mmCIF file of C-alpha atoms in Angstrom:
data_model
loop_
_atom_site.group_PDB
_atom_site.id
_atom_site.type_symbol
_atom_site.label_atom_id
_atom_site.label_comp_id
_atom_site.label_asym_id
_atom_site.label_seq_id
_atom_site.Cartn_x
_atom_site.Cartn_y
_atom_site.Cartn_z
ATOM 1 C CA UNK A 100 31.832 -48.639 -57.113
ATOM 2 C CA UNK A 101 30.612 -49.350 -53.646
ATOM 3 C CA UNK A 102 31.759 -52.459 -51.870
ATOM 4 C CA UNK A 103 29.546 -53.907 -49.115
ATOM 5 C CA UNK A 104 31.503 -55.720 -46.466
ATOM 6 C CA UNK A 105 29.771 -58.259 -44.219
ATOM 7 C CA UNK A 106 30.806 -57.506 -40.682
ATOM 8 C CA UNK A 107 32.900 -60.207 -39.053
ATOM 9 C CA UNK A 108 31.903 -61.259 -35.592
ATOM 10 C CA UNK A 109 29.210 -63.075 -33.722
ATOM 11 C CA UNK A 110 25.476 -62.704 -34.217
ATOM 12 C CA UNK A 111 23.031 -64.004 -31.592
ATOM 13 C CA UNK A 112 19.818 -65.365 -33.106
ATOM 14 C CA UNK A 113 17.043 -66.940 -30.989
ATOM 15 C CA UNK A 114 19.291 -68.696 -28.511
ATOM 16 C CA UNK A 115 22.011 -69.708 -31.031
ATOM 17 C CA UNK A 116 25.307 -68.026 -31.851
ATOM 18 C CA UNK A 117 26.715 -67.794 -35.392
ATOM 19 C CA UNK A 118 30.511 -67.559 -35.302
ATOM 20 C CA UNK A 119 32.542 -67.827 -38.480
ATOM 21 C CA UNK A 120 29.773 -69.809 -40.226
ATOM 22 C CA UNK A 121 29.374 -72.272 -37.344
ATOM 23 C CA UNK A 122 26.130 -72.460 -35.383
ATOM 24 C CA UNK A 123 26.554 -72.944 -31.635
ATOM 25 C CA UNK A 124 23.487 -73.857 -29.617
ATOM 26 C CA UNK A 125 22.648 -71.767 -26.634
ATOM 27 C CA UNK A 126 23.030 -73.442 -23.272
ATOM 28 C CA UNK A 127 19.258 -73.644 -22.740
ATOM 29 C CA UNK A 128 18.585 -75.418 -26.044
ATOM 30 C CA UNK A 129 21.513 -77.731 -25.543
ATOM 31 C CA UNK A 130 20.262 -78.722 -22.104
ATOM 32 C CA UNK A 131 16.792 -79.449 -23.470
ATOM 33 C CA UNK A 132 18.205 -81.606 -26.249
ATOM 34 C CA UNK A 133 20.352 -83.589 -23.823
ATOM 35 C CA UNK A 134 17.411 -84.026 -21.445
ATOM 36 C CA UNK A 135 15.096 -85.221 -24.246
ATOM 37 C CA UNK A 136 17.739 -87.702 -25.370
ATOM 38 C CA UNK A 137 18.143 -89.020 -21.833
ATOM 39 C CA UNK A 138 14.374 -89.345 -21.415
ATOM 40 C CA UNK A 139 14.140 -91.425 -24.603
ATOM 41 C CA UNK A 140 16.822 -93.731 -23.234
ATOM 42 C CA UNK A 141 14.958 -94.239 -19.979
ATOM 43 C CA UNK A 142 11.396 -95.078 -20.941
ATOM 44 C CA UNK A 143 9.489 -98.232 -21.751
ATOM 45 C CA UNK A 144 6.732 -98.179 -24.372
ATOM 46 C CA UNK A 145 4.228 -101.052 -24.375
ATOM 47 C CA UNK A 146 0.736 -101.830 -25.655
ATOM 48 C CA UNK A 147 -1.606 -103.478 -23.185
ATOM 49 C CA UNK A 148 -4.713 -105.325 -24.286
ATOM 50 C CA UNK A 149 -7.787 -106.200 -22.284
ATOM 51 C CA UNK A 150 -10.726 -108.398 -23.204
ATOM 52 C CA UNK A 151 -13.780 -109.717 -21.399
ATOM 53 C CA UNK A 152 -16.621 -112.000 -22.470
ATOM 54 C CA UNK A 153 -20.188 -110.974 -21.661
ATOM 55 C CA UNK A 154 -23.644 -112.209 -22.464
ATOM 56 C CA UNK A 155 -25.373 -110.158 -25.164
ATOM 57 C CA UNK A 156 -28.626 -108.401 -24.338
ATOM 58 C CA UNK A 157 -29.832 -107.501 -27.835
ATOM 59 C CA UNK A 158 -29.962 -109.100 -31.279
ATOM 60 C CA UNK A 159 -30.149 -107.374 -34.653
ATOM 61 C CA UNK A 160 -32.133 -109.390 -37.171
ATOM 62 C CA UNK A 161 -32.459 -108.946 -40.921
ATOM 63 C CA UNK A 162 -35.835 -110.325 -42.013
ATOM 64 C CA UNK A 163 -37.423 -109.747 -45.398
ATOM 65 C CA UNK A 164 -39.487 -110.836 -48.355
ATOM 66 C CA UNK A 165 -38.482 -111.446 -51.961
ATOM 67 C CA UNK A 166 -41.024 -111.813 -54.777
ATOM 68 C CA UNK A 167 -40.730 -112.516 -58.501
ATOM 69 C CA UNK A 168 -43.331 -111.499 -61.079
ATOM 70 C CA UNK A 169 -43.713 -110.787 -64.781
ATOM 71 C CA UNK A 170 -43.652 -106.999 -64.347
ATOM 72 C CA UNK A 171 -41.984 -104.631 -61.923
ATOM 73 C CA UNK A 172 -45.353 -103.355 -60.738
ATOM 74 C CA UNK A 173 -46.641 -106.855 -60.006
ATOM 75 C CA UNK A 174 -43.470 -107.812 -58.161
ATOM 76 C CA UNK A 175 -43.509 -104.658 -56.053
ATOM 77 C CA UNK A 176 -47.226 -104.891 -55.313
ATOM 78 C CA UNK A 177 -47.072 -108.530 -54.220
ATOM 79 C CA UNK A 178 -43.994 -107.891 -52.130
ATOM 80 C CA UNK A 179 -45.571 -104.864 -50.459
ATOM 81 C CA UNK A 180 -48.548 -106.969 -49.350
ATOM 82 C CA UNK A 181 -46.238 -109.597 -47.818
ATOM 83 C CA UNK A 182 -44.049 -107.052 -46.033
ATOM 84 C CA UNK A 183 -47.155 -105.359 -44.612
ATOM 85 C CA UNK A 184 -48.265 -108.709 -43.196
ATOM 86 C CA UNK A 185 -44.806 -109.222 -41.717
ATOM 87 C CA UNK A 186 -44.842 -105.742 -40.170
ATOM 88 C CA UNK A 187 -48.208 -106.429 -38.555
ATOM 89 C CA UNK A 188 -46.891 -109.690 -37.114
ATOM 90 C CA UNK A 189 -43.838 -108.015 -35.605
ATOM 91 C CA UNK A 190 -45.698 -105.062 -34.111
ATOM 92 C CA UNK A 191 -49.035 -106.569 -33.049
ATOM 93 C CA UNK A 192 -48.240 -110.202 -32.245
ATOM 94 C CA UNK A 193 -44.653 -109.875 -31.073
ATOM 95 C CA UNK A 194 -45.090 -106.386 -29.578
ATOM 96 C CA UNK A 195 -41.933 -104.987 -31.148
ATOM 97 C CA UNK A 196 -41.809 -101.212 -30.937
ATOM 98 C CA UNK A 197 -41.914 -99.319 -34.230
ATOM 99 C CA UNK A 198 -38.598 -97.611 -33.399
ATOM 100 C CA UNK A 199 -36.953 -101.055 -33.395
ATOM 101 C CA UNK A 200 -38.045 -101.801 -36.977
ATOM 102 C CA UNK A 201 -36.601 -100.029 -39.993
ATOM 103 C CA UNK A 202 -36.109 -100.767 -43.660
ATOM 104 C CA UNK A 203 -32.671 -102.170 -44.326
ATOM 105 C CA UNK A 204 -32.892 -102.760 -48.068
ATOM 106 C CA UNK A 205 -35.440 -102.246 -50.816
ATOM 107 C CA UNK A 206 -35.123 -102.819 -54.541
ATOM 108 C CA UNK A 207 -36.965 -103.883 -57.666
ATOM 109 C CA UNK A 208 -34.756 -105.161 -60.460
ATOM 110 C CA UNK A 209 -35.139 -106.984 -63.775
ATOM 111 C CA UNK A 210 -34.070 -110.589 -64.312
ATOM 112 C CA UNK A 211 -32.269 -111.353 -67.554
ATOM 113 C CA UNK A 212 -31.861 -114.386 -69.776
ATOM 114 C CA UNK A 213 -29.400 -114.738 -72.608
ATOM 115 C CA UNK A 214 -29.394 -116.856 -75.754
ATOM 116 C CA UNK A 215 -27.185 -116.643 -78.819
ATOM 117 C CA UNK A 216 -30.261 -116.230 -80.991
ATOM 118 C CA UNK A 217 -32.093 -113.533 -79.047
ATOM 119 C CA UNK A 218 -29.287 -112.071 -76.957
ATOM 120 C CA UNK A 219 -30.116 -110.593 -73.544
ATOM 121 C CA UNK A 220 -33.784 -110.267 -72.657
ATOM 122 C CA UNK A 221 -35.711 -109.300 -69.545
ATOM 123 C CA UNK A 222 -37.467 -112.260 -68.003
ATOM 124 C CA UNK A 223 -39.524 -110.964 -65.112
ATOM 125 C CA UNK A 224 -38.645 -108.802 -62.111
ATOM 126 C CA UNK A 225 -37.577 -109.366 -58.525
ATOM 127 C CA UNK A 226 -38.655 -107.165 -55.629
ATOM 128 C CA UNK A 227 -37.005 -107.406 -52.218
ATOM 129 C CA UNK A 228 -37.695 -105.568 -48.981
ATOM 130 C CA UNK A 229 -35.777 -106.358 -45.778
ATOM 131 C CA UNK A 230 -36.389 -105.090 -42.259
ATOM 132 C CA UNK A 231 -33.711 -104.516 -39.640
ATOM 133 C CA UNK A 232 -35.227 -105.575 -36.322
ATOM 134 C CA UNK A 233 -33.797 -104.963 -32.851
ATOM 135 C CA UNK A 234 -34.991 -107.700 -30.488
ATOM 136 C CA UNK A 235 -34.184 -108.140 -26.798
ATOM 137 C CA UNK A 236 -35.880 -111.381 -25.723
ATOM 138 C CA UNK A 237 -33.028 -113.574 -26.910
ATOM 139 C CA UNK A 238 -34.604 -116.836 -25.746
ATOM 140 C CA UNK A 239 -37.436 -116.373 -28.238
ATOM 141 C CA UNK A 240 -35.486 -115.477 -31.372
ATOM 142 C CA UNK A 241 -35.992 -118.920 -32.881
ATOM 143 C CA UNK A 242 -39.751 -118.720 -32.363
ATOM 144 C CA UNK A 243 -39.815 -115.238 -33.871
ATOM 145 C CA UNK A 244 -37.986 -116.413 -36.997
ATOM 146 C CA UNK A 245 -40.364 -119.365 -37.372
ATOM 147 C CA UNK A 246 -43.366 -117.041 -37.094
ATOM 148 C CA UNK A 247 -41.842 -114.627 -39.611
ATOM 149 C CA UNK A 248 -41.217 -117.490 -42.042
ATOM 150 C CA UNK A 249 -44.800 -118.666 -41.691
ATOM 151 C CA UNK A 250 -45.983 -115.108 -42.383
ATOM 152 C CA UNK A 251 -44.089 -115.064 -45.683
ATOM 153 C CA UNK A 252 -40.537 -114.014 -44.848
ATOM 154 C CA UNK A 253 -38.153 -115.831 -47.171
ATOM 155 C CA UNK A 254 -35.029 -113.707 -46.653
ATOM 156 C CA UNK A 255 -33.430 -114.119 -43.222
ATOM 157 C CA UNK A 256 -29.808 -113.014 -43.053
ATOM 158 C CA UNK A 257 -27.180 -113.040 -40.333
ATOM 159 C CA UNK A 258 -28.055 -112.358 -36.720
ATOM 160 C CA UNK A 259 -25.726 -110.073 -34.798
ATOM 161 C CA UNK A 260 -25.611 -110.124 -31.021
ATOM 162 C CA UNK A 261 -24.443 -107.136 -28.980
ATOM 163 C CA UNK A 262 -24.883 -105.209 -25.753
ATOM 164 C CA UNK A 263 -26.842 -101.966 -25.784
ATOM 165 C CA UNK A 264 -24.717 -100.306 -23.113
ATOM 166 C CA UNK A 265 -21.036 -101.145 -23.674
ATOM 167 C CA UNK A 266 -19.971 -98.282 -21.387
ATOM 168 C CA UNK A 267 -20.897 -100.374 -18.356
ATOM 169 C CA UNK A 268 -17.970 -102.679 -19.176
ATOM 170 C CA UNK A 269 -15.437 -100.004 -20.143
ATOM 171 C CA UNK A 270 -13.805 -99.599 -16.730
ATOM 172 C CA UNK A 271 -13.396 -103.351 -16.347
ATOM 173 C CA UNK A 272 -11.815 -103.851 -19.759
ATOM 174 C CA UNK A 273 -9.512 -100.821 -19.330
ATOM 175 C CA UNK A 274 -8.298 -102.204 -15.985
ATOM 176 C CA UNK A 275 -7.435 -105.491 -17.687
ATOM 177 C CA UNK A 276 -5.576 -103.667 -20.447
ATOM 178 C CA UNK A 277 -3.621 -101.630 -17.902
ATOM 179 C CA UNK A 278 -2.728 -104.755 -15.913
ATOM 180 C CA UNK A 279 -1.469 -106.323 -19.128
ATOM 181 C CA UNK A 280 0.645 -103.236 -19.865
ATOM 182 C CA UNK A 281 2.090 -103.290 -16.312
ATOM 183 C CA UNK A 282 3.056 -106.943 -16.730
ATOM 184 C CA UNK A 283 4.824 -106.297 -20.024
ATOM 185 C CA UNK A 284 6.674 -103.239 -18.693
ATOM 186 C CA UNK A 285 7.828 -105.139 -15.592
ATOM 187 C CA UNK A 286 9.125 -108.006 -17.718
ATOM 188 C CA UNK A 287 11.057 -105.635 -19.974
ATOM 189 C CA UNK A 288 12.571 -103.732 -17.049
ATOM 190 C CA UNK A 289 13.571 -106.967 -15.317
ATOM 191 C CA UNK A 290 15.272 -108.234 -18.472
ATOM 192 C CA UNK A 291 17.229 -104.940 -18.634
ATOM 193 C CA UNK A 292 18.174 -105.110 -14.909
ATOM 194 C CA UNK A 293 16.145 -101.941 -14.334
ATOM 195 C CA UNK A 294 12.949 -101.020 -12.510
ATOM 196 C CA UNK A 295 9.636 -99.611 -13.682
ATOM 197 C CA UNK A 296 8.919 -96.056 -12.631
ATOM 198 C CA UNK A 297 5.840 -93.876 -12.929
ATOM 199 C CA UNK A 298 3.471 -93.880 -15.867
ATOM 200 C CA UNK A 299 4.258 -90.956 -18.161
ATOM 201 C CA UNK A 300 1.528 -91.241 -20.821
ATOM 202 C CA UNK A 301 -1.476 -93.436 -21.601
ATOM 203 C CA UNK A 302 -3.390 -93.471 -24.900
ATOM 204 C CA UNK A 303 -6.416 -95.602 -25.651
ATOM 205 C CA UNK A 304 -5.546 -96.824 -29.119
ATOM 206 C CA UNK A 305 -8.735 -98.602 -30.134
ATOM 207 C CA UNK A 306 -11.654 -96.705 -31.662
ATOM 208 C CA UNK A 307 -13.926 -97.811 -28.839
ATOM 209 C CA UNK A 308 -13.970 -100.037 -25.787
ATOM 210 C CA UNK A 309 -16.238 -102.646 -27.301
ATOM 211 C CA UNK A 310 -16.089 -104.890 -30.327
ATOM 212 C CA UNK A 311 -19.139 -106.973 -31.135
ATOM 213 C CA UNK A 312 -18.706 -110.338 -32.801
ATOM 214 C CA UNK A 313 -21.382 -112.391 -34.483
ATOM 215 C CA UNK A 314 -21.863 -115.575 -32.528
ATOM 216 C CA UNK A 315 -24.832 -117.751 -33.299
ATOM 217 C CA UNK A 316 -25.852 -121.276 -34.229
ATOM 218 C CA UNK A 317 -28.866 -121.913 -36.435
ATOM 219 C CA UNK A 318 -30.390 -125.381 -36.620
ATOM 220 C CA UNK A 319 -32.948 -126.650 -39.102
ATOM 221 C CA UNK A 320 -36.166 -124.712 -39.504
ATOM 222 C CA UNK A 321 -39.360 -126.096 -37.984
ATOM 223 C CA UNK A 322 -40.661 -127.370 -41.302
ATOM 224 C CA UNK A 323 -37.679 -129.765 -41.509
ATOM 225 C CA UNK A 324 -37.647 -131.040 -37.916
ATOM 226 C CA UNK A 325 -41.149 -132.356 -37.401
ATOM 227 C CA UNK A 326 -42.428 -129.157 -35.799
ATOM 228 C CA UNK A 327 -39.455 -128.358 -33.556
ATOM 229 C CA UNK A 328 -38.680 -124.658 -33.424
ATOM 230 C CA UNK A 329 -35.506 -123.094 -34.716
ATOM 231 C CA UNK A 330 -32.833 -122.962 -32.025
ATOM 232 C CA UNK A 331 -30.663 -119.850 -31.801
ATOM 233 C CA UNK A 332 -27.722 -119.783 -29.396
ATOM 234 C CA UNK A 333 -26.575 -116.290 -28.425
ATOM 235 C CA UNK A 334 -23.298 -117.427 -26.867
ATOM 236 C CA UNK A 335 -21.029 -114.617 -25.662
ATOM 237 C CA UNK A 336 -19.541 -111.504 -27.213
ATOM 238 C CA UNK A 337 -16.051 -110.108 -26.768
ATOM 239 C CA UNK A 338 -15.439 -106.576 -25.531
ATOM 240 C CA UNK A 339 -11.869 -105.345 -25.822
ATOM 241 C CA UNK A 340 -9.605 -102.338 -25.847
ATOM 242 C CA UNK A 341 -5.887 -101.522 -26.138
ATOM 243 C CA UNK A 342 -3.763 -98.971 -24.304
ATOM 244 C CA UNK A 343 -0.414 -97.528 -25.407
ATOM 245 C CA UNK A 344 1.506 -96.799 -22.186
ATOM 246 C CA UNK A 345 4.855 -95.094 -21.608
ATOM 247 C CA UNK A 346 6.648 -95.771 -18.305
ATOM 248 C CA UNK A 347 9.668 -94.211 -16.722
ATOM 249 C CA UNK A 348 12.519 -96.736 -16.377
ATOM 250 C CA UNK A 349 14.693 -96.332 -13.294
#
């Protein structure tokens, strides 16, 4: 019978030494580990936020028509005629480019009634077609909505204000976020009786530099105010970003 004996001694493997079942780190690895530990003890991690308020330069409107009829075909046909009239108004009278008008929603669905005697039955159909409109003359939004209502629009949903070119504000909002991070890091270092050193890493944490908030006020429609037009206030929108910053602490 053969007996295999494992040699006793030291075996060097990738910078470590195995001696009697104990792993000893090589001097290079040990130095790196000590350095990494020291670095972690001497950094400050903060999140800086920056926000600015700007005037919007575009509005996104949802304008549409809803029609009820006895059959699906009648509902769709009547609705199609009204939406065609609305499209003509937007393009010809209000000079809105075709690329700024697109269908947002379209459906034809049955309406149901229920009684214990007859159960559920179809009672007519509803057709709805909404248009998503991009409009830039913000001072005239109220007049546009009044004209659309007169032309047959009976579905007008939320208005969202935004800026078409948020990149023009990115540098400004990033500078504010960085200033906020610097302030936080300085306060932390002061509290620890230390000083802030160089910036080691910066990561923009938000998905984008701009966040658009809905901000509008709608007053009564013209038909309820003795002929006064609907007033829409664009207000301001908020553009913000956040930065995760790591500083050296001296």
